[in-house]
Tab-separated table of C-alpha atoms in Angstrom:
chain	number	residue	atom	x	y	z
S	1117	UNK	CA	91.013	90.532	141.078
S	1118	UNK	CA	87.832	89.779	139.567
S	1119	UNK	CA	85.119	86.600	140.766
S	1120	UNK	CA	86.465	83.963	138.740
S	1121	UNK	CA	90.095	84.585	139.741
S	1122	UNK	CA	89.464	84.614	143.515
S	1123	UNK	CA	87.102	81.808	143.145
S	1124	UNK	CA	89.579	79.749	141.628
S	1125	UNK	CA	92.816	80.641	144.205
S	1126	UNK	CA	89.792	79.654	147.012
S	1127	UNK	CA	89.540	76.504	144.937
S	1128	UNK	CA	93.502	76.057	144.624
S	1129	UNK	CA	94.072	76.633	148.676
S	1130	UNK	CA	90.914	74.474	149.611
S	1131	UNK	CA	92.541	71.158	148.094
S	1132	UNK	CA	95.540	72.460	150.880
S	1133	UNK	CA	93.926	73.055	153.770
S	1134	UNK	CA	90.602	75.447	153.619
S	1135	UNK	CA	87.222	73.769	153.745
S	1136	UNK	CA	85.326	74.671	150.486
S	1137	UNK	CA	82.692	76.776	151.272
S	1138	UNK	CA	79.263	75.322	149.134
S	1139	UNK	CA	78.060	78.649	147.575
S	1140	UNK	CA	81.063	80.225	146.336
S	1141	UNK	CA	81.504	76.786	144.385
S	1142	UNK	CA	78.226	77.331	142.978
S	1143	UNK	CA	78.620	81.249	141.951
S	1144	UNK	CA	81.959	80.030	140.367
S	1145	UNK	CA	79.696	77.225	138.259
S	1146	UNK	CA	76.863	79.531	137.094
S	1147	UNK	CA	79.896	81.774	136.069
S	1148	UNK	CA	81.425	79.388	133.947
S	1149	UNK	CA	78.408	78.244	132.294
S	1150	UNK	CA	77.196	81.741	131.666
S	1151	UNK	CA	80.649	82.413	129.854
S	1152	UNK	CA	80.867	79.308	127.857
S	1153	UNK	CA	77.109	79.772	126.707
S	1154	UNK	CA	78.008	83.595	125.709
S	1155	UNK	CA	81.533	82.227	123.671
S	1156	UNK	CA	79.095	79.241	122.001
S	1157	UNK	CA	76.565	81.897	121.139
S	1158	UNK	CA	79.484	84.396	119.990
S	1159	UNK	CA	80.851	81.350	117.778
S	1160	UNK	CA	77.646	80.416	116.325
S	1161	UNK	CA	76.767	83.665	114.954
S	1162	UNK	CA	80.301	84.015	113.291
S	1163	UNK	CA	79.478	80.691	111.791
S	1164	UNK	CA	76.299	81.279	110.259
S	1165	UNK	CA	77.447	85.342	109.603
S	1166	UNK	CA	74.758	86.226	111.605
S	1167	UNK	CA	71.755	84.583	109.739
S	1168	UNK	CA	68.853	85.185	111.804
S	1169	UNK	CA	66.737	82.498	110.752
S	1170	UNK	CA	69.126	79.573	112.280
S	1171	UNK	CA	68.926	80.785	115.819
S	1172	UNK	CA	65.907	78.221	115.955
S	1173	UNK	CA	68.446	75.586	115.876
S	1174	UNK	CA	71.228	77.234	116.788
S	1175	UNK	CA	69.677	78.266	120.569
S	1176	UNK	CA	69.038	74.612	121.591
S	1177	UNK	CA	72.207	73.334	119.877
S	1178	UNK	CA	74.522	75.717	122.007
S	1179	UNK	CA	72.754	75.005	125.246
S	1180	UNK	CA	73.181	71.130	124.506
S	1181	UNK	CA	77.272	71.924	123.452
S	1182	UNK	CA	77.291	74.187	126.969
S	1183	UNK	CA	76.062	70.982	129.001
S	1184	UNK	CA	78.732	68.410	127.165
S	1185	UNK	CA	81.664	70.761	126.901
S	1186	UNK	CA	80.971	71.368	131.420
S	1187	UNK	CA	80.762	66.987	131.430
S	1188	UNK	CA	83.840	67.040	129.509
S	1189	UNK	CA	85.894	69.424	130.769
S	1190	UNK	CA	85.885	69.509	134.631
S	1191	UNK	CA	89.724	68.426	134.861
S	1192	UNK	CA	90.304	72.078	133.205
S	1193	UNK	CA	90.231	74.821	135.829
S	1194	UNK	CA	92.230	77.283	133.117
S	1195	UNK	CA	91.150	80.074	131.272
S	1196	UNK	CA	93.417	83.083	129.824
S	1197	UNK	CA	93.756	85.990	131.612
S	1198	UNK	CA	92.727	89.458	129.801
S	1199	UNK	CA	96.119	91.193	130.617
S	1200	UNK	CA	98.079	88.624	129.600
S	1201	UNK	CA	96.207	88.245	126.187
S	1202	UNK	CA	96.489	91.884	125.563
S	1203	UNK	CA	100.658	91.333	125.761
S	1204	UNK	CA	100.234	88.356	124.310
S	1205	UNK	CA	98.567	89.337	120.923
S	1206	UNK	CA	100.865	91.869	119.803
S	1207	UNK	CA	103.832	90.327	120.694
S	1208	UNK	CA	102.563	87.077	118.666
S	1209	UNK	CA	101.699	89.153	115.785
S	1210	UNK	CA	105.265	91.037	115.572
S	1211	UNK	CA	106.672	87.757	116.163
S	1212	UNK	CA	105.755	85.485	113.905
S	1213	UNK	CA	106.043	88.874	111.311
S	1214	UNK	CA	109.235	88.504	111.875
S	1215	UNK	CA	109.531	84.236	111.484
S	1216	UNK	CA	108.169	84.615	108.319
S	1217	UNK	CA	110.421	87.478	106.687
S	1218	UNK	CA	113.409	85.503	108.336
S	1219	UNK	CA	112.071	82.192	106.414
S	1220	UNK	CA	111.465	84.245	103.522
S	1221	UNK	CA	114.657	85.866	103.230
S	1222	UNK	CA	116.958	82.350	103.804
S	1223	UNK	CA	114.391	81.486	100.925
S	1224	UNK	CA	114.925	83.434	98.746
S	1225	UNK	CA	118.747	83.933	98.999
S	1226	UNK	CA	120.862	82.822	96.186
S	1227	UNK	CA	122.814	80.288	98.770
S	1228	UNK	CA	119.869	79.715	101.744
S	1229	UNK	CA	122.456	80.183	104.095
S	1230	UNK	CA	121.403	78.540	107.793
S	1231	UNK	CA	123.052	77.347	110.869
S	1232	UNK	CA	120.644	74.139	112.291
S	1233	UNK	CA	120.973	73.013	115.452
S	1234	UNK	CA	119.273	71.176	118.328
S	1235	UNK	CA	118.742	72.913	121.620
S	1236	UNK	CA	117.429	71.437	125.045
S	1237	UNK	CA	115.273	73.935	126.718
S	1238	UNK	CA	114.998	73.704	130.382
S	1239	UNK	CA	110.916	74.385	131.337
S	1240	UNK	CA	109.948	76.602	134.337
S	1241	UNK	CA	106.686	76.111	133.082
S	1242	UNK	CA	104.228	73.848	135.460
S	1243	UNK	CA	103.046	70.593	133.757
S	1244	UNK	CA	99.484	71.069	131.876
S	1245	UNK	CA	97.864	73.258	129.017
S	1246	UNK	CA	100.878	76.354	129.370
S	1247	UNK	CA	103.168	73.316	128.680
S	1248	UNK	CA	101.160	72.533	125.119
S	1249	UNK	CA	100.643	75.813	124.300
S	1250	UNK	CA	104.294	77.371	124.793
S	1251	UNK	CA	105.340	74.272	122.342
S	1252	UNK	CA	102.921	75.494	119.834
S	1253	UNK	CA	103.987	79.053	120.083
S	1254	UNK	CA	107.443	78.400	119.842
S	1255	UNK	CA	106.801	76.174	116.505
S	1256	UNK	CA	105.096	79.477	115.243
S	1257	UNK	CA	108.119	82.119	116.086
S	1258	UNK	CA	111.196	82.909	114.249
S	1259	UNK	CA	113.901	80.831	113.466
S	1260	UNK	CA	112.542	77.999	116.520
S	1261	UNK	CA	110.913	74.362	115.804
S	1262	UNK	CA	109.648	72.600	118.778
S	1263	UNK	CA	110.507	69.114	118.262
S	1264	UNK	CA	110.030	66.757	121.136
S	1265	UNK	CA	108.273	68.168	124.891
S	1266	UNK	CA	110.061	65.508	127.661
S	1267	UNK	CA	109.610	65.906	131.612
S	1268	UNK	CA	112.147	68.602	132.053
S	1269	UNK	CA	112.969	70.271	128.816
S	1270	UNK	CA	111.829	71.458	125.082
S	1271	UNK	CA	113.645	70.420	122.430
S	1272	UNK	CA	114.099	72.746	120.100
S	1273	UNK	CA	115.334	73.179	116.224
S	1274	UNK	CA	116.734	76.340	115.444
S	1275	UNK	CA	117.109	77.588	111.669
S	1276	UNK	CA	120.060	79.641	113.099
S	1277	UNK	CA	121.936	78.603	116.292
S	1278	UNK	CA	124.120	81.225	116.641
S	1279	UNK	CA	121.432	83.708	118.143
S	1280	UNK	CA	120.521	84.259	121.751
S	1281	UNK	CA	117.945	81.196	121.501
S	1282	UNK	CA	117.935	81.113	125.514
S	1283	UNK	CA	116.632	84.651	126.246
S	1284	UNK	CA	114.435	84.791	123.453
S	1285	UNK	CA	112.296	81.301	124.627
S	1286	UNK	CA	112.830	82.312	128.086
S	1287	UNK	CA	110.368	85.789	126.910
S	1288	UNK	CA	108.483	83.778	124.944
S	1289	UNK	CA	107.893	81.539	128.581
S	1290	UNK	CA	107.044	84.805	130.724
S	1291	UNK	CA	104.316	86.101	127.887
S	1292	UNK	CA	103.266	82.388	127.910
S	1293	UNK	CA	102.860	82.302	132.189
S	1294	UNK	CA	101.360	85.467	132.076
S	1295	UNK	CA	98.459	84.567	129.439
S	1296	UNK	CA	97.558	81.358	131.861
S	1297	UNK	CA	98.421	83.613	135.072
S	1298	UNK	CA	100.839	81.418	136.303
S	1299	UNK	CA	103.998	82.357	138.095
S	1300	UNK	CA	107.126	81.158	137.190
S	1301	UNK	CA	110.758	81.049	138.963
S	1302	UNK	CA	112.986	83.871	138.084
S	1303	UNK	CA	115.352	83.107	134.962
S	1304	UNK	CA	118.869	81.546	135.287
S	1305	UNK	CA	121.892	82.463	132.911
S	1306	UNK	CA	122.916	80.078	130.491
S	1307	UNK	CA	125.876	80.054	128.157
S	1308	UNK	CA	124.622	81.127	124.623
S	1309	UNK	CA	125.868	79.599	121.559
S	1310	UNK	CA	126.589	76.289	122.407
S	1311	UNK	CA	124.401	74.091	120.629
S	1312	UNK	CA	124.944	70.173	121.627
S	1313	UNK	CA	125.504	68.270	118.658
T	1459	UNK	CA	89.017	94.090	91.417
T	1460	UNK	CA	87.542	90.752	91.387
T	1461	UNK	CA	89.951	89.974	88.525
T	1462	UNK	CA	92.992	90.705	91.073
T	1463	UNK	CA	91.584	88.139	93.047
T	1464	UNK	CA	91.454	85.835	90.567
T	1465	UNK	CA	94.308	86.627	89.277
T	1466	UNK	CA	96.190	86.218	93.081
T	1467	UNK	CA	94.296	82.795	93.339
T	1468	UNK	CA	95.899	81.623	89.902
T	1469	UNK	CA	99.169	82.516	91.231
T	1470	UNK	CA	98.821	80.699	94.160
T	1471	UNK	CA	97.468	77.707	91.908
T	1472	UNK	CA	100.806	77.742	90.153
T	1473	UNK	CA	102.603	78.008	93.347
T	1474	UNK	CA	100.903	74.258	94.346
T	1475	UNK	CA	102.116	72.947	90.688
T	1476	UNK	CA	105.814	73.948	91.672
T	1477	UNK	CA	105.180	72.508	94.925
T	1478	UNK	CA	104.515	68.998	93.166
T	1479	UNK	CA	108.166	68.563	92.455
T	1480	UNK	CA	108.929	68.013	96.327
T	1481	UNK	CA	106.667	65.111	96.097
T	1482	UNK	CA	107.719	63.789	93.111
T	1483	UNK	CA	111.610	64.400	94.418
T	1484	UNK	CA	111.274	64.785	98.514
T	1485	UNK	CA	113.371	61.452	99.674
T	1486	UNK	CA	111.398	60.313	102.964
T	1487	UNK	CA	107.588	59.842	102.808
T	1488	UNK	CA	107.396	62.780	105.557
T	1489	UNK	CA	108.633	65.069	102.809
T	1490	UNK	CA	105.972	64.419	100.583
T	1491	UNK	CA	103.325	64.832	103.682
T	1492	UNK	CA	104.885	68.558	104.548
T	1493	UNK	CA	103.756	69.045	100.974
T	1494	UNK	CA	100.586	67.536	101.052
T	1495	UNK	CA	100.246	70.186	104.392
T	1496	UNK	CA	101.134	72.737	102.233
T	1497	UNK	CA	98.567	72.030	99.447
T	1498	UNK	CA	96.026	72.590	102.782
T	1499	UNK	CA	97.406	76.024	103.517
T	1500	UNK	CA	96.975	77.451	100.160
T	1501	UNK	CA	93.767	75.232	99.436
T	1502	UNK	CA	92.662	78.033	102.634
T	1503	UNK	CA	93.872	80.821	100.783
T	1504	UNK	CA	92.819	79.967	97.391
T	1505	UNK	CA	89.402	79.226	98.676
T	1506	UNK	CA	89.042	82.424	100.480
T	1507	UNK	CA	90.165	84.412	97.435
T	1508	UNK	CA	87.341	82.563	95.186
T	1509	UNK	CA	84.812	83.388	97.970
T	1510	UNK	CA	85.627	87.299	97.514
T	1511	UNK	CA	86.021	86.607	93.689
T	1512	UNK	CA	83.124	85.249	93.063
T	1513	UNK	CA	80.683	86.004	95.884
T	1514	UNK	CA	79.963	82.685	97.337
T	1515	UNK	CA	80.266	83.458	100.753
T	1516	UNK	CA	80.043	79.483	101.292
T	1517	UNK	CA	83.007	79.041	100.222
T	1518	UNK	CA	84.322	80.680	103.575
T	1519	UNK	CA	82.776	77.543	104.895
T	1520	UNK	CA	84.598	75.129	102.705
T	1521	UNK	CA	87.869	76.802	103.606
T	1522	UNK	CA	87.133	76.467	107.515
T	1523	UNK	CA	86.885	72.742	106.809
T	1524	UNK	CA	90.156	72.409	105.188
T	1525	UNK	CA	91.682	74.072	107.854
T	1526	UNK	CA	90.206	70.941	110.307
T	1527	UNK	CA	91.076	67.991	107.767
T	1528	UNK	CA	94.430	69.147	106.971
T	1529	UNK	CA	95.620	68.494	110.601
T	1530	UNK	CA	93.951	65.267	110.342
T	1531	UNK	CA	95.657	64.247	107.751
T	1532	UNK	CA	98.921	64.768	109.067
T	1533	UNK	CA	98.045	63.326	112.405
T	1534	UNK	CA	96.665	60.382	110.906
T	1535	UNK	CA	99.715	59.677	108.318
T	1536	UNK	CA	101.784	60.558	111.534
T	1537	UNK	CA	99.902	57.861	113.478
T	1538	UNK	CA	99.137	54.965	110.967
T	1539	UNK	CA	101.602	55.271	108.116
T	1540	UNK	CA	104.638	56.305	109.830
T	1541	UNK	CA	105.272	54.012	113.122
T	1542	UNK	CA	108.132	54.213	114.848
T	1543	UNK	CA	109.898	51.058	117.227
T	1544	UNK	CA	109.617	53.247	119.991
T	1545	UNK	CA	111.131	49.716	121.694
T	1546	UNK	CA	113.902	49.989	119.643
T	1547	UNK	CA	114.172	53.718	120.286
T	1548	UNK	CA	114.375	52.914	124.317
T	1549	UNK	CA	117.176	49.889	123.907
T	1550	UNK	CA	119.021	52.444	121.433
T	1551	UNK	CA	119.334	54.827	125.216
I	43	UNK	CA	86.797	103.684	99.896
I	44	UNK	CA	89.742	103.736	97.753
I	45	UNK	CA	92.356	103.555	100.534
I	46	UNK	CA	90.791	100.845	101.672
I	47	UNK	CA	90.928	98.962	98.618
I	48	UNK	CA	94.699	99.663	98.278
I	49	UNK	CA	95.715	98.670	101.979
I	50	UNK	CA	93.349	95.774	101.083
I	51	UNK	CA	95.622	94.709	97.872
I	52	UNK	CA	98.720	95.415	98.879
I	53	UNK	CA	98.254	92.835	102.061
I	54	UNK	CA	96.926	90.640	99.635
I	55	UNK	CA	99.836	90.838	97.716
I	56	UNK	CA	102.577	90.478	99.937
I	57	UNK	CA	100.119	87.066	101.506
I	58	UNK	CA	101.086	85.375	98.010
I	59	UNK	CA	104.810	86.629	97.966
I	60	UNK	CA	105.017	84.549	101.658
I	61	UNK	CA	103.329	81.742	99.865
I	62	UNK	CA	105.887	82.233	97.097
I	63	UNK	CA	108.745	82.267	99.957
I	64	UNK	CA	107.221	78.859	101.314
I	65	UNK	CA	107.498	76.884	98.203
I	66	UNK	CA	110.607	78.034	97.240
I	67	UNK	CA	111.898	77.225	100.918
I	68	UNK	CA	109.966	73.768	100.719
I	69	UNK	CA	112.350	72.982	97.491
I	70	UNK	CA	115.486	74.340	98.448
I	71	UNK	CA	115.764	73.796	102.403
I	72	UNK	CA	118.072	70.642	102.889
I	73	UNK	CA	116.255	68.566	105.529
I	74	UNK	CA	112.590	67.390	107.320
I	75	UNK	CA	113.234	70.012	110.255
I	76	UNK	CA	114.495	72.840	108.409
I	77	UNK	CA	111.981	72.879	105.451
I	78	UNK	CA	108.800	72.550	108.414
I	79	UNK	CA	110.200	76.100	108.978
I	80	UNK	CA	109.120	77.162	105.715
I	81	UNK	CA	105.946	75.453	106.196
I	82	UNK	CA	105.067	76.477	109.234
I	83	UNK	CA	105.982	80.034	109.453
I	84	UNK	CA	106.196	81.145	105.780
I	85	UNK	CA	102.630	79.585	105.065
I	86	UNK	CA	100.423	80.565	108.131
I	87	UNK	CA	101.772	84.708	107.500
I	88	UNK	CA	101.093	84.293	103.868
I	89	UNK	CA	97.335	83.228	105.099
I	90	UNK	CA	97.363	85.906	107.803
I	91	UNK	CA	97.836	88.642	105.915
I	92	UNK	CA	95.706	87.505	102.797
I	93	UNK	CA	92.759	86.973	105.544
I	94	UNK	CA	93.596	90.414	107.158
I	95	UNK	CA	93.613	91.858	103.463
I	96	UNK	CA	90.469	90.137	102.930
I	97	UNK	CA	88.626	91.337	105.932
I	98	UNK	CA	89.497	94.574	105.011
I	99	UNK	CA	86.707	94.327	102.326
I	100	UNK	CA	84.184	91.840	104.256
I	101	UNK	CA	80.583	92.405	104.369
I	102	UNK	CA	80.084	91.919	107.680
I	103	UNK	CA	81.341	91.633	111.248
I	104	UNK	CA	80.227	87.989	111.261
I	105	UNK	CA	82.074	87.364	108.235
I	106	UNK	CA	85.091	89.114	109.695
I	107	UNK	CA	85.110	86.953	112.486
I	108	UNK	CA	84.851	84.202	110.542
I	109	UNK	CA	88.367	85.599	108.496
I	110	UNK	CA	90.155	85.380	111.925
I	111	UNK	CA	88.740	82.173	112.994
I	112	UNK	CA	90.197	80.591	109.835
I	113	UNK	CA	93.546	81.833	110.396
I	114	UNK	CA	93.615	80.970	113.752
I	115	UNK	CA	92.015	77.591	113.355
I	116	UNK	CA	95.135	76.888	110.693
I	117	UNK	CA	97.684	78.210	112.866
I	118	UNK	CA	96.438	76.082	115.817
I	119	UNK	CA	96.495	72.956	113.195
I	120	UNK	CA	99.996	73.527	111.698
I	121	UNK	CA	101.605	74.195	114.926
I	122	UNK	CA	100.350	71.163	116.309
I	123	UNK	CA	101.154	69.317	112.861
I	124	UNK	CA	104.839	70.969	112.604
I	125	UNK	CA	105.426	69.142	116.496
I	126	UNK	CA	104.018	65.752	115.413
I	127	UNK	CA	106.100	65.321	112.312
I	128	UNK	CA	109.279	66.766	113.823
I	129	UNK	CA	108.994	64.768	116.854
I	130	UNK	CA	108.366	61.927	114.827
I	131	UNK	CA	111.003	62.074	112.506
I	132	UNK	CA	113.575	62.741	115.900
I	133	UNK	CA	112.209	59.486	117.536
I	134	UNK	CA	112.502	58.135	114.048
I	135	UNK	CA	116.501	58.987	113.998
I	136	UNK	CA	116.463	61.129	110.423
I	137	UNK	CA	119.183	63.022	110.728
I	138	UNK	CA	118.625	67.059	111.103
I	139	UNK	CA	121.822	68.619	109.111
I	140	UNK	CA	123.598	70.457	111.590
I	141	UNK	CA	126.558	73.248	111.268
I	142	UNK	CA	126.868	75.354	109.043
I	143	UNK	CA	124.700	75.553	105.599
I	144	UNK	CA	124.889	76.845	102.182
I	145	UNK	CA	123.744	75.667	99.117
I	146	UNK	CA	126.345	75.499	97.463
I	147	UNK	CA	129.022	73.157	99.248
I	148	UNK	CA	126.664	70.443	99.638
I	149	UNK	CA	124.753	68.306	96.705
């Protein structure tokens, strides 16, 4: 478990019950400054393709950035965890491989045979950025659409609804809940193709 | 090699000229702004091609900012051009 | 230096045949929901894999980067375009076509 991740499960438990104590907050403060100042830095010098010459502006203009970004963004105690982004990656990259061959393909078939339908995807997913970002993912992935994210459920177009559409979002969740380290309830069953009209 | 690119980047130029015939054709207004998304995505590509092409690094920079404007676009036509009686929607439930 | 330059084509290449794939999907796909498909997907791989092929032959790690960061700054956009739109046109009340497709048995 490293700093950050124990600071923050200290932060989670103090709202319960546990007093806060003063200078783990801090530590957990200077560490999230120091890492936002390191990814400004890191996207500056991809920016400028490592000009040397604009580190005279770039060096105040990052620290400036750092200061707004840590008055903007104090409702948002996430960050992705490393393990989850090195299952994550791959899996995105095979994935949306295969979305685009399966677009291609109805594409460029004489007939562009397809199957639509509308699914209703019950969330395990807690409310917040996971939410956002599994609806983005799933837009990305084979043969899936997200088209409207309600209280309970994902809608979802399908290019094809006779596939396993409930297993395959239901991975896509886990890789999702284990890139934001969250833990989610164990899956249920559900009947597979039986798209409501 | 720089004339592959070139050549790649035409090709994708012609692919936007086909393209034009969903706007011309598409039925509903959102149609026509998929397309207009799509012009983006290969404005990106094309862009990035020309950079290698021609050596204008710069033009890496032009490309990022396509990338940014094309979602506003959509979100903006989304937002301003194509409202929707979300009153009507409710009473409809 | 060779090999490089093939890999480097060849992922080029197949970038504009998912373009290609897009386009065609864009004009033949018979509603709003199913042709964002072809946007979405076919589109952001064709730009994937020409940015991969074209970092292949970057000058630098900076510009490398800056390959990736385009690709994912367009996949964040469309994603988030591809919901709006959709969403929209549900709430809306276009009609997705459901069932069954071919080209063939409908006009």
């Amino acid at each position: 478990m490293t700093q950050s991740e124990r600071g923050r499960k200290m932060f989670i438990e103090s709202g319960k019950k546990e007093k806060f104590p003063m200078e783990r907050h801090g530590m957990l403060l200077l560490n999230r400054i120091f890492h936002r100042f390191l990814l400004l830095c890191l996207l500056w010098w991809v920016l400028t393709e490592g000009y040397p010459g604009s580190w005279w502006f770039g060096l105040p203009g990052v620290t400036v950035t750092t200061a707004a970004t840590l008055g903007l963004s104090s409702r948002f105690t996430w960050h992705w965890r490393p393990l989850g982004m090195i299952r994550f990656v791959p899996f995105f990259f095979l994935q949306s491989l295969h979305g685009g061959i399966d677009v291609a393909w109805r594409a460029l078939h004489r007939q562009t045979p397809m199957n639509p339908a509308l699914f209703d995807f019950p969330l395990r997913l807690p409310h917040g950025p996971a939410r956002v970002f599994l609806a983005n993912t799933v837009s990305l992935l084979p043969g899936t659409c997200s088209a409207d994210l309600s209280e309970e459920c994902l809608k979802v177009h399908v290019l094809d609804g006779s596939i396993a559409i409930h297993t395959r979002l239901q991975a896509v969740e886990e890789h999702v809940a284990a890139l934001f380290g969250l833990s989610i309830p164990p899956a249920e069953r559900f009947e597979e193709a039986s798209p409501h009209e | 090699m720089n004339d592959f690119y070139l050549a790649v980047s035409a090709f994708l130029l012609v692919n936007i000229l086909v393209g034009l015939v969903r706007i011309l054709r598409g039925p509903t207004p959102p149609d026509r702004m998929l397309m207009a998304q799509m012009f983006g995505t290969t404005g990106v590509g094309i862009l990035l091609l020309l950079s290698e092409a021609m050596g204008l690094p710069v033009l890496r920079d032009v490309a990022l900012l396509f990338a940014l404007l094309g979602a506003l676009a959509t979100v903006s036509f989304v937002r301003r051009y194509w409202p929707v009686e979300f009153a009507e929607e409710e009473s409809k439930e | 230096m060779m090999f490089e330059e093939w890999i480097s084509s060849a992922l080029v290449c197949a970038g504009a045949f998912f373009y290609l794939a897009g386009t065609l999907g864009m004009l033949r796909f018979p509603d709003i929901y199913t042709r964002l498909h072809a946007v979405t997907k076919a589109d952001n791989l064709g730009l994937g894999l020409l940015a991969a092929g074209l970092m292949l032959r970057a000058e630098s790690w900076p510009a490398m980067i800056k390959l990736a960061l385009i690709w994912m700054l367009a996949l964040v956009t469309s994603a988030t375009a591809c919901y709006l739109v959709a969403n929209n046109a549900l709430r809306a009340g276009l009609p997705p076509v459901l069932g069954r497709y071919r080209s063939g048995s409908r006009p």
